[in-house]
Each structure stands twice: as structure tokens, then as C-alpha cells.
Tab-separated table of C-alpha atoms in Angstrom:
chain	number	residue	atom	x	y	z
D	14	MET	CA	-0.065	-28.711	43.114
D	15	ARG	CA	3.246	-30.536	42.803
D	16	ASP	CA	4.934	-31.634	45.995
D	17	SER	CA	8.420	-30.091	45.965
D	18	PHE	CA	11.537	-30.406	48.073
D	19	VAL	CA	14.978	-28.842	47.889
D	20	ILE	CA	18.307	-30.540	47.442
D	21	GLY	CA	21.629	-29.587	48.909
D	22	GLN	CA	22.310	-26.801	51.402
D	23	TYR	CA	22.322	-23.759	49.083
D	24	ASP	CA	19.837	-21.036	48.416
D	25	TRP	CA	19.908	-17.262	48.260
D	26	LEU	CA	21.318	-16.480	51.675
D	27	LYS	CA	19.212	-14.498	54.093
D	28	SER	CA	21.731	-14.667	56.901
D	29	GLN	CA	25.450	-14.381	57.452
D	30	GLY	CA	27.938	-16.455	55.534
D	31	GLY	CA	26.868	-15.799	51.941
D	32	ARG	CA	28.510	-13.733	49.252
D	33	PRO	CA	27.396	-10.084	48.921
D	34	ALA	CA	24.902	-9.252	46.164
D	35	GLY	CA	26.524	-9.044	42.768
D	36	GLN	CA	29.267	-11.588	43.581
D	37	ARG	CA	27.255	-14.794	43.815
D	38	ARG	CA	28.282	-17.537	41.395
D	39	TYR	CA	26.387	-20.603	42.523
D	40	ALA	CA	25.201	-23.593	40.504
D	41	ILE	CA	21.478	-23.967	41.184
D	42	LEU	CA	19.744	-27.355	41.267
D	43	ARG	CA	16.211	-28.019	42.516
D	44	VAL	CA	13.987	-31.079	42.246
D	45	GLY	CA	10.250	-31.638	42.695
D	46	LYS	CA	8.076	-34.767	42.838
D	47	ILE	CA	5.225	-35.302	40.357
D	48	LYS	CA	2.774	-37.829	41.772
D	49	THR	CA	0.121	-38.257	39.068
D	50	LYS	CA	-0.167	-38.314	35.302
D	51	GLY	CA	-2.385	-35.234	35.511
D	52	GLN	CA	0.381	-33.334	37.329
D	53	LEU	CA	2.810	-34.529	34.674
D	54	GLY	CA	0.554	-33.102	31.953
D	55	ALA	CA	0.372	-29.781	33.823
D	56	ALA	CA	4.167	-29.621	34.188
D	57	LEU	CA	4.585	-30.305	30.476
D	58	GLY	CA	1.995	-27.639	29.674
D	59	HIS	CA	4.170	-25.133	31.523
D	60	ASN	CA	7.566	-26.336	30.313
D	61	LEU	CA	6.513	-26.562	26.644
D	62	ARG	CA	4.409	-23.386	26.873
D	63	GLU	CA	1.211	-25.210	25.941
D	64	ARG	CA	-0.664	-23.194	28.544
D	65	HIS	CA	-0.647	-19.597	29.768
D	66	THR	CA	2.565	-18.665	31.631
D	67	PRO	CA	2.135	-15.241	33.319
D	68	ASN	CA	5.832	-14.515	33.955
D	69	ALA	CA	6.950	-15.407	30.397
D	70	ASP	CA	7.561	-12.797	27.683
D	71	LEU	CA	5.580	-13.797	24.605
D	72	ASP	CA	7.939	-11.765	22.395
D	73	ARG	CA	10.825	-14.039	23.444
D	74	LEU	CA	8.979	-17.338	23.257
D	75	HIS	CA	10.908	-18.290	20.100
D	76	GLU	CA	14.180	-18.154	22.081
D	77	ASN	CA	13.236	-21.230	24.145
D	78	THR	CA	14.952	-24.481	23.167
D	79	VAL	CA	13.735	-28.058	23.505
D	80	LEU	CA	17.090	-29.659	24.252
D	81	LYS	CA	15.710	-33.180	24.511
D	82	GLY	CA	12.396	-34.917	23.963
D	83	PRO	CA	9.270	-34.189	21.886
D	84	GLU	CA	7.986	-30.655	21.418
D	85	ASN	CA	4.490	-31.457	22.700
D	86	GLY	CA	3.248	-32.847	25.991
D	87	ARG	CA	1.212	-35.642	24.433
D	88	ASP	CA	4.296	-37.343	22.980
D	89	VAL	CA	6.262	-36.933	26.227
D	90	ILE	CA	3.434	-38.654	28.125
D	91	ALA	CA	3.473	-41.403	25.495
D	92	ALA	CA	7.219	-41.807	26.141
D	93	TRP	CA	6.495	-42.012	29.890
D	94	GLU	CA	3.861	-44.705	29.288
D	95	ALA	CA	6.300	-46.683	27.149
D	96	ARG	CA	8.870	-46.663	29.984
D	97	ALA	CA	6.545	-47.048	32.981
D	98	PRO	CA	5.995	-50.482	34.581
D	99	GLU	CA	2.780	-52.337	33.824
D	100	LYS	CA	1.509	-51.851	37.378
D	101	VAL	CA	1.911	-48.435	39.022
D	102	ARG	CA	1.290	-48.023	42.759
D	103	LYS	CA	-1.242	-45.372	43.738
D	104	ASN	CA	1.333	-43.538	45.868
D	105	ALA	CA	4.196	-43.849	43.359
D	106	VAL	CA	6.086	-40.759	42.253
D	107	HIS	CA	5.480	-40.670	38.498
D	108	ALA	CA	8.275	-38.244	37.582
D	109	LEU	CA	10.991	-35.966	38.937
D	110	GLU	CA	11.141	-32.379	37.712
D	111	TYR	CA	14.555	-30.740	37.916
D	112	PHE	CA	15.309	-27.015	37.746
D	113	VAL	CA	18.850	-26.099	36.609
D	114	GLY	CA	20.147	-22.538	36.734
D	115	ALA	CA	22.792	-20.286	38.227
D	116	SER	CA	23.018	-17.060	40.194
D	117	PRO	CA	21.257	-14.422	38.023
D	118	GLU	CA	24.258	-12.078	37.854
D	119	LYS	CA	26.593	-14.947	36.880
D	120	MET	CA	24.151	-16.277	34.296
D	121	ALA	CA	23.774	-12.770	32.824
D	122	ALA	CA	27.571	-12.543	32.473
D	123	MET	CA	27.703	-15.739	30.361
D	124	SER	CA	27.431	-15.577	26.571
D	125	ARG	CA	24.552	-17.401	24.873
D	126	ASP	CA	26.917	-20.165	23.694
D	127	ARG	CA	28.371	-20.484	27.184
D	128	GLN	CA	24.898	-20.827	28.713
D	129	ASP	CA	23.960	-23.485	26.150
D	130	ALA	CA	27.145	-25.416	26.930
D	131	TYR	CA	26.298	-25.324	30.655
D	132	PHE	CA	22.799	-26.680	30.088
D	133	ARG	CA	24.033	-29.393	27.700
D	134	LYS	CA	26.645	-30.549	30.215
D	135	ALA	CA	23.942	-30.605	32.892
D	136	LEU	CA	21.756	-32.751	30.607
D	137	ASP	CA	24.654	-35.184	30.079
D	138	TRP	CA	25.090	-35.370	33.860
D	139	PHE	CA	21.413	-36.253	34.384
D	140	GLU	CA	21.503	-38.870	31.597
D	141	THR	CA	24.512	-40.504	33.231
D	142	ARG	CA	22.875	-40.403	36.659
D	143	HIS	CA	19.349	-41.541	35.737
D	144	GLY	CA	19.847	-43.312	32.405
D	145	LYS	CA	19.610	-41.689	28.982
D	146	ASP	CA	16.197	-43.160	28.156
D	147	ASN	CA	14.750	-42.069	31.505
D	148	VAL	CA	15.317	-38.356	30.834
D	149	LEU	CA	12.100	-37.656	28.932
D	150	SER	CA	12.266	-33.898	28.382
D	151	ALA	CA	14.701	-30.995	28.787
D	152	VAL	CA	13.700	-27.429	27.893
D	153	ILE	CA	15.744	-24.209	28.141
D	154	HIS	CA	13.602	-21.172	28.969
D	155	ARG	CA	14.848	-17.794	27.773
D	156	ASP	CA	11.477	-16.026	27.754
D	157	GLU	CA	11.930	-15.186	31.438
D	158	THR	CA	14.419	-12.864	33.129
D	159	THR	CA	17.009	-15.483	34.075
D	160	PRO	CA	17.700	-18.366	31.631
D	161	HIS	CA	17.234	-21.814	33.169
D	162	MET	CA	16.479	-25.409	32.175
D	163	GLN	CA	13.710	-27.736	33.367
D	164	LEU	CA	13.937	-31.500	32.969
D	165	LEU	CA	11.446	-34.314	33.517
D	166	VAL	CA	12.779	-37.736	34.515
D	167	ILE	CA	10.928	-41.015	35.068
D	168	PRO	CA	12.446	-42.383	38.316
D	169	LEU	CA	13.084	-46.032	37.452
D	170	ASP	CA	15.424	-48.106	39.600
D	171	ALA	CA	17.618	-50.979	38.395
D	172	ARG	CA	14.616	-53.349	38.544
D	173	GLY	CA	12.497	-51.108	36.354
D	174	ARG	CA	10.229	-49.937	39.183
D	175	LEU	CA	9.141	-46.376	39.982
D	176	ASN	CA	11.371	-45.650	42.969
D	177	ALA	CA	12.036	-41.968	43.592
D	178	ARG	CA	12.950	-42.689	47.218
D	179	GLU	CA	15.984	-44.729	46.161
D	180	LEU	CA	17.145	-42.080	43.686
D	181	VAL	CA	16.628	-38.818	45.597
D	182	GLY	CA	15.351	-39.834	49.032
D	183	GLY	CA	16.934	-38.457	52.193
D	184	LYS	CA	18.993	-35.359	53.022
D	185	ALA	CA	22.333	-37.147	52.649
D	186	THR	CA	21.520	-38.305	49.098
D	187	LEU	CA	20.301	-34.844	48.124
D	188	SER	CA	23.371	-33.165	49.615
D	189	ARG	CA	25.712	-35.506	47.712
D	190	MET	CA	23.766	-34.798	44.521
D	191	GLN	CA	24.230	-31.055	45.032
D	192	THR	CA	27.952	-31.515	45.622
D	193	ASP	CA	28.413	-33.828	42.625
D	194	PHE	CA	26.521	-31.451	40.329
D	195	ALA	CA	28.649	-28.465	41.394
D	196	HIS	CA	31.927	-30.386	41.003
D	197	GLU	CA	31.133	-32.235	37.767
D	198	VAL	CA	29.148	-29.504	35.978
D	199	GLY	CA	29.355	-26.125	37.695
D	200	ILE	CA	33.084	-25.695	38.344
D	201	SER	CA	34.070	-25.713	34.655
D	202	PHE	CA	31.705	-22.742	34.142
D	203	GLY	CA	33.018	-20.718	37.082
D	204	LEU	CA	30.162	-21.841	39.360
D	205	GLU	CA	30.512	-23.235	42.849
D	206	ARG	CA	28.479	-25.109	45.414
D	207	GLY	CA	26.746	-23.233	48.210
D	208	ARG	CA	28.021	-23.568	51.739
D	209	GLU	CA	27.130	-26.901	53.310
D	210	ARG	CA	25.264	-26.815	56.635
D	211	SER	CA	24.880	-23.044	56.336
D	212	GLN	CA	22.151	-21.090	58.154
D	213	ALA	CA	20.611	-20.129	54.820
D	214	THR	CA	16.847	-20.171	54.364
D	215	HIS	CA	16.032	-22.741	51.693
D	216	ARG	CA	13.278	-22.530	49.114
D	217	THR	CA	11.248	-24.980	47.090
D	218	ILE	CA	11.329	-25.160	43.298
D	219	ARG	CA	8.253	-22.916	43.116
D	220	GLU	CA	9.777	-20.271	45.433
D	221	TYR	CA	13.137	-20.280	43.658
D	222	TYR	CA	11.396	-20.115	40.280
D	223	ALA	CA	9.654	-16.907	41.353
D	224	HIS	CA	12.925	-15.463	42.685
D	225	ALA	CA	14.809	-16.314	39.492
D	226	SER	CA	12.356	-14.140	37.541
D	227	THR	CA	13.628	-10.942	39.202
D	228	PRO	CA	16.493	-8.918	37.641
D	229	ALA	CA	20.031	-9.182	39.014
D	230	GLU	CA	21.002	-6.402	41.444
D	231	ALA	CA	23.329	-3.657	40.308
D	232	ASP	CA	26.830	-4.135	41.724
D	233	PHE	CA	28.535	-0.736	42.021
D	234	ARG	CA	31.665	0.236	43.861
D	235	LEU	CA	33.658	3.444	43.644
D	236	PRO	CA	36.851	2.941	41.620
D	237	GLU	CA	40.165	2.636	43.463
D	238	ARG	CA	42.281	5.751	43.395
D	239	HIS	CA	45.563	5.463	41.452
D	240	ARG	CA	48.331	5.933	44.015
D	241	GLY	CA	51.221	5.734	41.581
D	242	ASN	CA	54.588	4.184	42.318
D	243	ILE	CA	56.920	4.810	45.225
D	244	LEU	CA	58.092	8.046	43.634
D	245	GLY	CA	54.536	9.195	43.044
D	246	VAL	CA	54.660	8.735	39.271
D	247	GLY	CA	51.142	8.064	37.922
D	248	ARG	CA	49.457	9.338	41.064
D	249	GLU	CA	45.908	10.559	40.495
D	250	SER	CA	44.917	14.021	41.670
D	251	ASP	CA	41.746	14.650	43.685
D	252	GLU	CA	40.046	16.249	40.687
D	253	GLU	CA	41.014	13.397	38.338
D	254	TRP	CA	39.706	10.812	40.788
D	255	ARG	CA	36.428	12.729	41.298
D	256	GLN	CA	35.877	12.919	37.537
D	257	ARG	CA	36.531	9.213	37.103
D	258	ALA	CA	34.336	8.293	40.076
D	259	THR	CA	31.550	10.535	38.758
D	260	GLU	CA	31.712	8.890	35.341
D	261	ALA	CA	31.637	5.431	36.920
D	262	ALA	CA	28.611	6.427	39.023
D	263	ARG	CA	26.819	7.769	35.936
D	264	GLU	CA	27.398	4.493	34.113
D	265	ALA	CA	26.114	2.521	37.098
D	266	ILE	CA	23.015	4.733	37.315
D	267	ALA	CA	22.389	4.262	33.584
D	268	ARG	CA	22.655	0.476	33.950
D	269	THR	CA	20.340	0.471	36.964
D	270	LYS	CA	17.849	2.727	35.159
D	271	ALA	CA	17.830	0.441	32.121
D	272	GLN	CA	17.352	-2.552	34.416
D	273	TYR	CA	14.357	-1.024	36.184
D	274	GLU	CA	12.866	0.154	32.903
D	275	GLU	CA	13.029	-3.420	31.637
D	276	GLN	CA	11.477	-4.609	34.900
D	277	LEU	CA	8.682	-2.042	34.490
D	278	ARG	CA	8.043	-3.277	30.933
D	279	GLN	CA	7.825	-6.837	32.230
D	280	ILE	CA	5.403	-5.752	34.960
D	281	GLU	CA	3.233	-4.026	32.352
D	282	ARG	CA	3.277	-7.135	30.149
D	283	GLY	CA	2.534	-9.280	33.174
D	284	ALA	CA	-0.370	-7.038	34.170
D	285	ALA	CA	-1.839	-7.299	30.675
D	286	GLN	CA	-1.460	-11.082	30.733
D	287	LEU	CA	-2.930	-11.216	34.237
D	288	LEU	CA	-5.977	-9.212	33.110
D	289	SER	CA	-6.383	-11.540	30.154
D	290	GLY	CA	-6.069	-14.503	32.496
D	291	VAL	CA	-8.731	-13.081	34.843
D	292	ARG	CA	-11.117	-12.631	31.931
D	293	ASN	CA	-10.445	-16.156	30.700
D	294	HIS	CA	-10.931	-17.508	34.216
D	295	GLU	CA	-14.241	-15.682	34.525
D	296	LYS	CA	-15.300	-17.111	31.172
D	297	THR	CA	-14.271	-20.606	32.280
D	298	LEU	CA	-16.233	-20.348	35.522
D	299	ARG	CA	-19.337	-19.178	33.697
D	300	ARG	CA	-18.971	-22.056	31.256
D	301	GLU	CA	-18.468	-24.625	34.037
D	302	LEU	CA	-21.525	-23.317	35.886
D	303	GLY	CA	-23.645	-23.458	32.737
D	304	LEU	CA	-24.070	-19.665	32.628
D	305	SER	CA	-22.941	-19.147	29.017
D	306	THR	CA	-25.229	-16.922	26.954
D	307	ALA	CA	-27.118	-18.117	23.877
D	308	GLU	CA	-24.757	-16.089	21.667
D	309	GLU	CA	-21.693	-17.663	23.301
D	310	ARG	CA	-23.142	-21.159	22.835
D	311	GLN	CA	-23.942	-20.419	19.187
D	312	MET	CA	-20.419	-19.146	18.501
D	313	ALA	CA	-18.922	-22.111	20.401
D	314	ASP	CA	-21.049	-24.481	18.300
D	315	ILE	CA	-19.662	-22.945	15.095
D	316	ARG	CA	-16.078	-23.165	16.395
D	317	MET	CA	-16.553	-26.770	17.551
D	318	ASN	CA	-17.944	-27.865	14.184
D	319	GLY	CA	-15.038	-26.142	12.432
D	320	PHE	CA	-12.536	-28.104	14.534
D	321	LEU	CA	-14.421	-31.351	13.926
D	322	ILE	CA	-14.218	-30.762	10.176
D	323	THR	CA	-10.495	-29.984	10.456
D	324	ILE	CA	-9.767	-33.105	12.494
D	325	ARG	CA	-10.878	-35.313	9.600
D	326	THR	CA	-7.857	-34.192	7.569
D	327	ARG	CA	-5.176	-33.577	10.196
D	328	GLU	CA	-4.417	-33.652	13.914
D	329	LEU	CA	-5.204	-30.524	15.879
D	330	SER	CA	-2.404	-28.484	17.406
D	331	PRO	CA	-2.294	-28.211	21.234
D	332	THR	CA	-3.891	-24.758	21.042
D	333	GLU	CA	-6.646	-25.986	18.704
D	334	SER	CA	-7.228	-28.980	20.981
D	335	ARG	CA	-7.748	-26.692	23.976
D	336	ASP	CA	-10.066	-24.458	21.935
D	337	LEU	CA	-12.109	-27.504	20.903
D	338	THR	CA	-12.477	-28.534	24.544
D	339	GLU	CA	-13.544	-25.036	25.562
D	340	ALA	CA	-16.113	-24.880	22.762
D	341	ALA	CA	-17.492	-28.311	23.678
D	342	GLU	CA	-17.833	-27.331	27.340
D	343	THR	CA	-19.747	-24.219	26.304
D	344	VAL	CA	-22.058	-26.132	23.932
D	345	PHE	CA	-22.823	-29.138	26.147
D	346	GLY	CA	-22.628	-27.517	29.567
D	347	PRO	CA	-21.075	-29.016	32.734
D	348	ASP	CA	-23.556	-31.901	33.048
D	349	GLY	CA	-23.289	-32.725	29.355
D	350	MET	CA	-19.483	-32.793	29.501
D	351	LYS	CA	-19.629	-35.051	32.565
D	352	ARG	CA	-21.802	-37.549	30.709
D	353	LEU	CA	-19.605	-37.290	27.633
D	354	LEU	CA	-16.502	-38.076	29.729
D	355	GLU	CA	-18.346	-41.201	30.887
D	356	GLY	CA	-18.873	-42.257	27.271
D	357	ASP	CA	-22.528	-41.144	27.093
D	358	LEU	CA	-23.103	-39.747	23.578
D	359	SER	CA	-26.570	-38.321	24.228
D	360	GLN	CA	-25.119	-34.804	24.426
D	361	CYS	CA	-23.121	-35.080	21.203
D	362	GLN	CA	-24.231	-33.582	17.930
D	363	GLY	CA	-24.866	-35.552	14.741
D	364	GLU	CA	-27.923	-37.164	13.189
D	365	SER	CA	-26.477	-40.692	13.143
D	366	TYR	CA	-24.586	-42.618	15.790
D	367	PRO	CA	-21.300	-42.667	13.786
D	368	GLU	CA	-21.474	-38.860	13.487
D	369	ARG	CA	-22.043	-38.516	17.233
D	370	ALA	CA	-19.201	-40.968	17.893
D	371	ARG	CA	-16.807	-38.955	15.705
D	372	THR	CA	-17.705	-35.822	17.649
D	373	ALA	CA	-17.232	-37.567	21.004
D	374	LEU	CA	-13.919	-39.198	20.023
D	375	ALA	CA	-12.489	-35.876	18.816
D	376	ILE	CA	-13.413	-34.136	22.072
D	377	LEU	CA	-12.211	-36.964	24.313
D	378	LYS	CA	-8.952	-37.175	22.342
D	379	SER	CA	-8.320	-33.494	23.062
D	380	TYR	CA	-8.729	-34.238	26.783
D	381	GLU	CA	-6.502	-37.304	26.560
D	382	ASP	CA	-3.775	-35.200	24.927
D	383	ARG	CA	-3.813	-33.045	28.054
D	384	GLY	CA	-3.009	-35.981	30.317
D	385	MET	CA	-6.438	-37.337	31.329
D	386	ASP	CA	-6.957	-41.090	31.570
D	387	LEU	CA	-10.014	-41.747	29.370
D	388	ALA	CA	-9.460	-45.400	28.501
D	389	VAL	CA	-12.888	-46.451	29.861
D	390	PRO	CA	-15.150	-44.003	27.925
D	391	LEU	CA	-13.058	-44.378	24.762
D	392	GLN	CA	-13.349	-48.178	24.937
D	393	ARG	CA	-17.085	-47.855	25.587
D	394	ILE	CA	-17.563	-45.723	22.481
D	395	HIS	CA	-15.426	-48.039	20.339
D	396	ASP	CA	-17.445	-51.047	21.585
D	397	ASP	CA	-20.708	-49.232	20.835
D	398	LEU	CA	-19.436	-48.377	17.356
D	399	GLU	CA	-18.628	-52.033	16.692
D	400	SER	CA	-22.084	-53.054	17.950
D	401	PHE	CA	-23.658	-50.407	15.731
D	402	LYS	CA	-21.739	-51.632	12.687
D	403	GLU	CA	-22.710	-55.255	13.406
D	404	ALA	CA	-26.368	-54.255	13.817
D	405	ARG	CA	-26.259	-52.319	10.541
D	406	GLU	CA	-24.717	-55.288	8.729
D	407	ALA	CA	-27.375	-57.600	10.167
D	408	GLU	CA	-30.121	-55.172	9.084
D	409	LYS	CA	-28.713	-54.983	5.556
D	410	ALA	CA	-28.548	-58.801	5.404
D	411	ARG	CA	-32.201	-59.031	6.476
D	412	GLU	CA	-33.155	-56.474	3.802
D	413	ARG	CA	-31.356	-58.498	1.109
D	414	VAL	CA	-33.104	-61.703	2.194
D	415	GLN	CA	-36.464	-59.942	2.187
D	416	GLU	CA	-35.882	-58.518	-1.310
D	417	ARG	CA	-35.024	-61.999	-2.620
D	418	ALA	CA	-38.133	-63.459	-0.946
D	419	ILE	CA	-40.341	-60.855	-2.670
D	420	VAL	CA	-38.817	-61.617	-6.081
D	421	ILE	CA	-39.315	-65.363	-5.559
D	422	GLU	CA	-42.938	-64.846	-4.498
D	423	ARG	CA	-43.719	-62.623	-7.507
D	424	THR	CA	-42.109	-65.163	-9.835
D	425	ARG	CA	-44.246	-67.974	-8.399
D	426	ASP	CA	-47.451	-65.913	-8.837
D	427	HIS	CA	-46.420	-64.764	-12.361
D	428	THR	CA	-47.172	-61.210	-11.337
D	429	HIS	CA	-43.851	-59.745	-12.457
D	430	ASP	CA	-43.712	-57.190	-15.228
D	431	GLU	CA	-41.694	-57.669	-18.374
D	432	GLY	CA	-39.375	-54.896	-17.234
D	433	ASP	CA	-38.470	-56.698	-13.993
D	434	VAL	CA	-34.880	-57.819	-13.752
D	435	TRP	CA	-34.076	-60.243	-10.984
D	436	GLU	CA	-31.158	-62.404	-9.963
D	437	LEU	CA	-31.159	-65.168	-7.432
């Protein structure tokens, strides 16, 4: 679980002092700390939709935009490794994850181009603040109710060290960041900063993320009655005002109905995805406990071999890589996968050592692509492969020497046949 903290003094207000629902126009900025490479891989899996995201609409997945950085987590991690210092402290914050959004009703009122311009200006602001090369990834999500952007930044200080404390440490620094963001980015899009030192209840990135996935509230007020001028010209009668108010109420009810119908559709989609997730989780638990049936292991074996054949001609996609891992876990079982992750090839398939090594390397590579540090088992397998090749070469050399010795001996004894052909 990522350790998160809020910045600034704004959040959806639960006490006095905030704007009424429907009138909020705040620039939203949240930041969370990512402490390990594994957490970084998980964050990328979510941001780049390389893993199941329950509150995302699969039908709108194509509307997401990778504004900066690679389109897969493996390459983003490679970019992190290229920027990271040679020695990383155990307690170092590996990355900062920023959430950029706006009040749902204000964001809904923006055109698509206007939203894109807001997110691009926010990206420019982060690049100026943290350094262009240190902003590794920026993704706009439109497959959820309220559009927003999530960025991943490697927190390097001027000396090239991981130093999140210097960049975002302390309430004063975070408050200034909130103010600067609102003034330099938000204001030009009609957004403002929340009240400083308010009595608002603040939320973490995770809590705000959940709140941002709910529809904006309907904002309805009865229309003002036309009073006319001093002489009464243009004054609206009671009946005229009632008709206009009734029509306005009908329109508001229609908008609210459409909003709740959309929310109901999202709940139904979410329920279906949740059920699918429960089934997958049950399947994963059974696989991890070694409870897979013979039929499941046989099917997993076929799928795994298919992926291993494919990987000889091209790299697997993130989805195929996950499927390969799942199949391998089903085939080898929890103990077998543990040994394989240690570089023990006894559980791998293949009649010869090179075949087993190819199987192991393909499986371990799929894990490495998901953020695991497997340098030790991979090096062990590569070393064993080199030893195997050297042993094979030595064996072939011994066979050649032995063949020559036999030919020489037969020549000395004159026991060779006329059909013998020999070269020394």
C-alpha cells in the first residue's frame, strides 16, 4: 500500500466556509510517496491500465491519453533505473505520484480541448518544478467519471540524490506548492485555490480518488421572476412565471435522472467487474495453495508452451506476460515457482538444459517486467548456461580427440577398410 499525504489546505469541505455544491471550482492537487520499486510497478499497472481497475469503464479505455513517457510500465521502470543513483537507501522514497484534477462540476463544464490544455499546463509546471527528465510518466484518465491526470516523478535533488523530503517535505512546503499550482496553472482555467487554514476535512490521494469517481451533484435553483422596469413593462405574470419555473424544474429532473441512470450503469459494470475479480482472486488463491485441478494444470501447460513458442519470435505484451506467469504458477505450483524464482531450474520443462533455461528466462522476464528485482536468479541461470556451453565444448573436443586416436590406431594396425576415409 502506498504511503500518501495531502498537500495544501483544500479538500471537499465538510464544514462551514466552503462553496455550496454545484459552485465549487477548485484546482485539485494531491501527492503520494512510493517507497519501493514493487510499489512503483503497481502504480504503473494502475495508471497504464496494465492491471484490473474496478472503477474504470472498459468501453472508454481508448479515451485515456499517455501525455508523457512510455506506454508500458517496464519502460518507465527502465527510465527510473537510468535516472536513479547507483546506491539507493533502504528507506528512500523511490517516486512521487501526483494526482491533478478539478472540482467535478467545473471539470464537466470544460470542453475536451480545454481539459487537455489544463493537463498540459500542469505537466509543464511539474517539469519546471522537478526537472523535465525527472517527470517519468503522465497519463490522463477519461475512463472514470471525472477526468484527471496522474504523474510519476523521481524525486532527485540538485546533487542527484533521492530526496523527497527536500522537495515536498513539511506542511509549509506543501502549502506553498498548492498556492503556486493554483496561481500558475488553475487561475487561467477559472479554477481557484481552496481556503488556507480552513476547518475542512482533508483526504489522502486514495480517498480523493474514490470521491472523484462519483458524479457531480445537480445544481438547481428556481428562475428569478421578471419584474420589468419601473413602469412595469416586461413584468412576468404569476402564470407565466409558474410555467417557466415548471419547465426549468422538468429540465433539472431530466438531467438528474440521466445522471443517476449513468451512475446505475457504472454500478452494474462495476458489479460485473467485481464478480470477475472475485472469481480471478479465488482462482489465484487456489493456484498459490497448489489446489489447481489436473485439467487446469493441463490447460495451463498448453497455454505456457504457446507463450514460450511465441516469445522466440517477439516480445510478449503486458497481458500475455501476466498470462504466462499465471500459467507457470499453475503448472509448477507454489513451491516450484519459489525455487524457479531462486534460479532453480528443476521445475522447468524441457529435455535439455538450454530448453529448461529458455523456459525459466521467459517466465522470470515476465516477472521482471512487473517490477520484481530478479538480478540474482537471472545471473545464476546465465552463469549456468555459460558453464553448460563450456562443458559441451569440452565434451565435443574430447570426442574429436578420441575419434582421431581411433583412426591413428587402426592405421598402425592396418585394420582399416578400403572404404575408410580419414584426415589427420
